[in-house]
Amino acid sequence: MPLPLHAVSRLPAPGDNVAIAIQRLEAGTVIDLPTGPRALPHTVLEGHRFAVAPIAAGEPLQSWGLPFGRALSSIAPGDYVSNRAMLEALAMRDTGGARLPALANFEDCLAPFHLDETSFRPAPAVPRADPARTFAGYRRPGNRGVGTRNFIALVGTSSRTASFVRQLAARLQPLARLHPGIDGIVPLAHTEGGDPHEPNNSPEVLRTLAGFLVHPNVGAVLAVDYGVEPISNARLMAFLREGRYPIDEVPHAFLSIDRGLAAALTEGERLIRSWLPEVAAQRRTDEPLSGLRIALQCGGSDAFSGVSGNPLAGALVHEAIRHGATGVLTETDESMGAETYMLKNVRDLATAKAFLGKLEQFREKLSWHGLTAESNPSAGNRFRGLYNIALKSLGAVHKKDPRTRLETVIDYAQPLRDLTDPGFTFMNGPGNDLEGIAGQVGAGCNLILFVTGNGSITNFPFVPTLKITTTTRRHQLLSREMDINAGRYLDGEAMEAVAADSFDVLIATASGQRTRGEHAGHSQVSIWRNWRQTDTSRLPALRARTPPDGTPLPVLPAPRPGPEDSPAEPVLPSVPLSRSANGRPATERIGLVLPTSLCSTQIARLAAERMNARGLGRAFGLTRVVGFTHTEGCGFGGETMYQLLHRTYRGYLTHPNVAAALLLEHGCEKVPNDVIRHHLAAAGVNTAQFGWASVQLDGGIDRALAKVEAWFEARVGLLPPAARENTPLAGLSIALQTAAPVQPGTARTLATLARTVLSGGGTILLAESDSLLAEGPFRASLLGATAPRATLAYGEPLCRPGLHVVATETDHWVENLTGLCGCGAHLALTLVADHARQGHPMLPVLQVAEAAQRGRVAASDIDAFLTGDAAVDALTLSLLLAATVQHDRTVAAETLGAVDFQLTRGLLGLTT
């Protein structure tokens, strides 16, 4: 018997010529189509589309009554509809033996939108409910609004203080538990504002930080800097005053780390303790729903997002707006192709033009980096049926209910409190959900509705996030992480009934009921990341660059000693070291949990912490387990960024100090495990040596953690004994990095040390942007008149020892360390100025400062001061290196917990 069409698929709108399969349909399955029964010629995966009417070549394919592609050839009812990008994505995934088409039968078609001003008609306002409902919230003084939570926030003003606020928050957790009136003490650590130079995104960063500080969910706030960053406390304070942010209505302080990290931690704790009684005394009161500002977001979207999850979120916000609340939609690039839907119901012509203007601005920014809107969909999107940006957008914009009028258009993190009647608001922002959320929270949103098809688990530190799943199957798989099941609608329930139940959950959450994510206890922040291009002038040259070939630079012979020449080469002793699987010396045996994207980083961290607490692997010679937190792997565009991630991940997985490694995916990122496995195999790496886990596909956080621990328990038992043999210290790979121009004497000392390592068969790695490579004694001693050139790409594992320059494309301290470690550095020797810098969670980072920095750099935050005496300094450095490699001392940054990890976007990477 043929299967009824409605039993196996959904049509988003009547008249669509393609349907969405609500289950996997094997080739040969007979479907009762409008044109009659037909056996499917190919397997149709769940969430993918097949034709339900004949489509001639050149005709549009339609979902939600709007076009998303153009047929390349005649498409018969029952045919799997596929474009090239989707087929390429599926080729790298495990599809369970699905019989798939060999060729695409449609091409993407993102037609330009034309606003017909002559026929434009303003839409009526949303009618108000009577009586309006209320919720229990925290009424803040002045015009700060109403909070749904009561947190103390610790804000790293720039990326340089990210590790500090994390350390301070960890130190204060026992205090938070003693005050039940406080929802928590949370760090807001981010990646922006810490470069040496003015970032292009400084307006976005300042608006976001200012919004965090005065947010109604914040009962008190501490902002921390060093005072020398491009985005500093002084600049933020001036911005708050100029923008008339109500900062005086918040218990707050601005702390600059000027006497060392330990003293600053003590002062930070003193300030927080002084606020605890006042913040804990805050009480909820009955407040109108007009106090709710609801952020609408989606992540890990699938084909059902626009059918169940997004329409449910739209219905909830429509009802909230009837009661006076505000809804905020963002993801500018995920509105491209859906302009017709967005502008069917808009306040006035000026608002329509403002909306289209934001889309045009975003397109221009994409063009500066050689990108288009098609850079947005992830591998997870395409695997789950969102073939292109038009399909993704057509579903995404249904977070705006068709009954809801678009009232206002604002910039990223522009304050909502300045709007007299915001209603449904569109905020310019990226499709990257975490970066979009930061802007929505900065604007003042105090509740987040997050729609997810795959099951995204991310949360914001001080704003509750309600997760809405699109299908019952995925909701059940991730029942501990998800809050609302929109799949009930797909299962046959009326949307009105699902919305009514969910609206009660929304009000209860705003009134203090904790979400699944809040129970899980993990969160992260990512502000709209900086972009490096501001026009297309450099694009041809950047695209024409030749990749480094991996050949080290030739080094000049050692000069004959003279009165002004470099000091005598220091003696670097031999030390007992083990060997890695590839025969290279290893200074540690590390277990690595490598998160493939930002959304699995917190789970990787939790896994490492749990295994270290258990002492897992010590009996087998593992020194520790490391898990990184970062903001990459999803929500970006640009082929160069894909290449960078695959290179760098390979560098870490094959690092000589890594004895056992597992890749932990979220499940819907742009570089999922299947894709990484493919690229590793293509590079000749044995993928069977690694563990593989998925937060989403393995059934949520707890099950993924259990799988990670079980793999490591089995793996470390198979490791060979850590036999040690005397190895010359000069044979290691040492990264050099400086934070400021270097005095000539120090440069000569570093050059002499580098020559010692190179003559011993070791490797010296420097970032391309490092000041040591500018004209001066270091460069002259090693290279003479030869101009340095990049020999390794960022994160590329080195194959030949020698002097290597890494094409980092960044001057961000932590991003450079991340790339150097990926290239294979065993440890880093760095020269700092003004203040200590952050270290690396896996790479020991020795920090020294020149004698003139005494009084500016805290002695307790670094490993040594140089004296200016070449012989003494050479001896000091050699002893430090030897003691660190032998684990006789721990570098200062690691002792203080001042470590961070961040991948660069490079010159052409961009948030999408």
CSV table of N, CA and C in Angstrom, one decimal, residues 51 147 197 330 368 431 534 612 727:
chain,number,residue,atom,x,y,z
A,51,ALA,N,10.2,16.2,-4.4
A,51,ALA,CA,9.2,16.9,-5.2
A,51,ALA,C,7.8,16.2,-5.1
A,147,GLY,N,14.3,42.7,35.9
A,147,GLY,CA,15.2,41.6,35.7
A,147,GLY,C,14.4,40.3,35.9
A,197,HIS,N,46.0,47.0,18.6
A,197,HIS,CA,45.5,48.1,17.8
A,197,HIS,C,44.0,48.2,17.9
A,330,THR,N,17.3,38.7,15.4
A,330,THR,CA,18.5,39.2,14.7
A,330,THR,C,18.9,38.2,13.6
A,368,TRP,N,33.7,42.3,1.4
A,368,TRP,CA,35.1,42.7,1.8
A,368,TRP,C,36.0,41.5,2.0
A,431,GLY,N,24.6,35.7,12.0
A,431,GLY,CA,23.9,34.5,12.1
A,431,GLY,C,24.5,33.6,13.2
A,534,THR,N,38.0,46.2,5.6
A,534,THR,CA,37.0,47.3,5.6
A,534,THR,C,36.6,47.7,4.2
A,612,ASN,N,40.7,14.9,35.5
A,612,ASN,CA,41.9,15.3,36.4
A,612,ASN,C,41.6,15.1,37.8
A,727,THR,N,67.8,13.5,26.5
A,727,THR,CA,67.6,14.2,25.3
A,727,THR,C,68.1,15.6,25.4
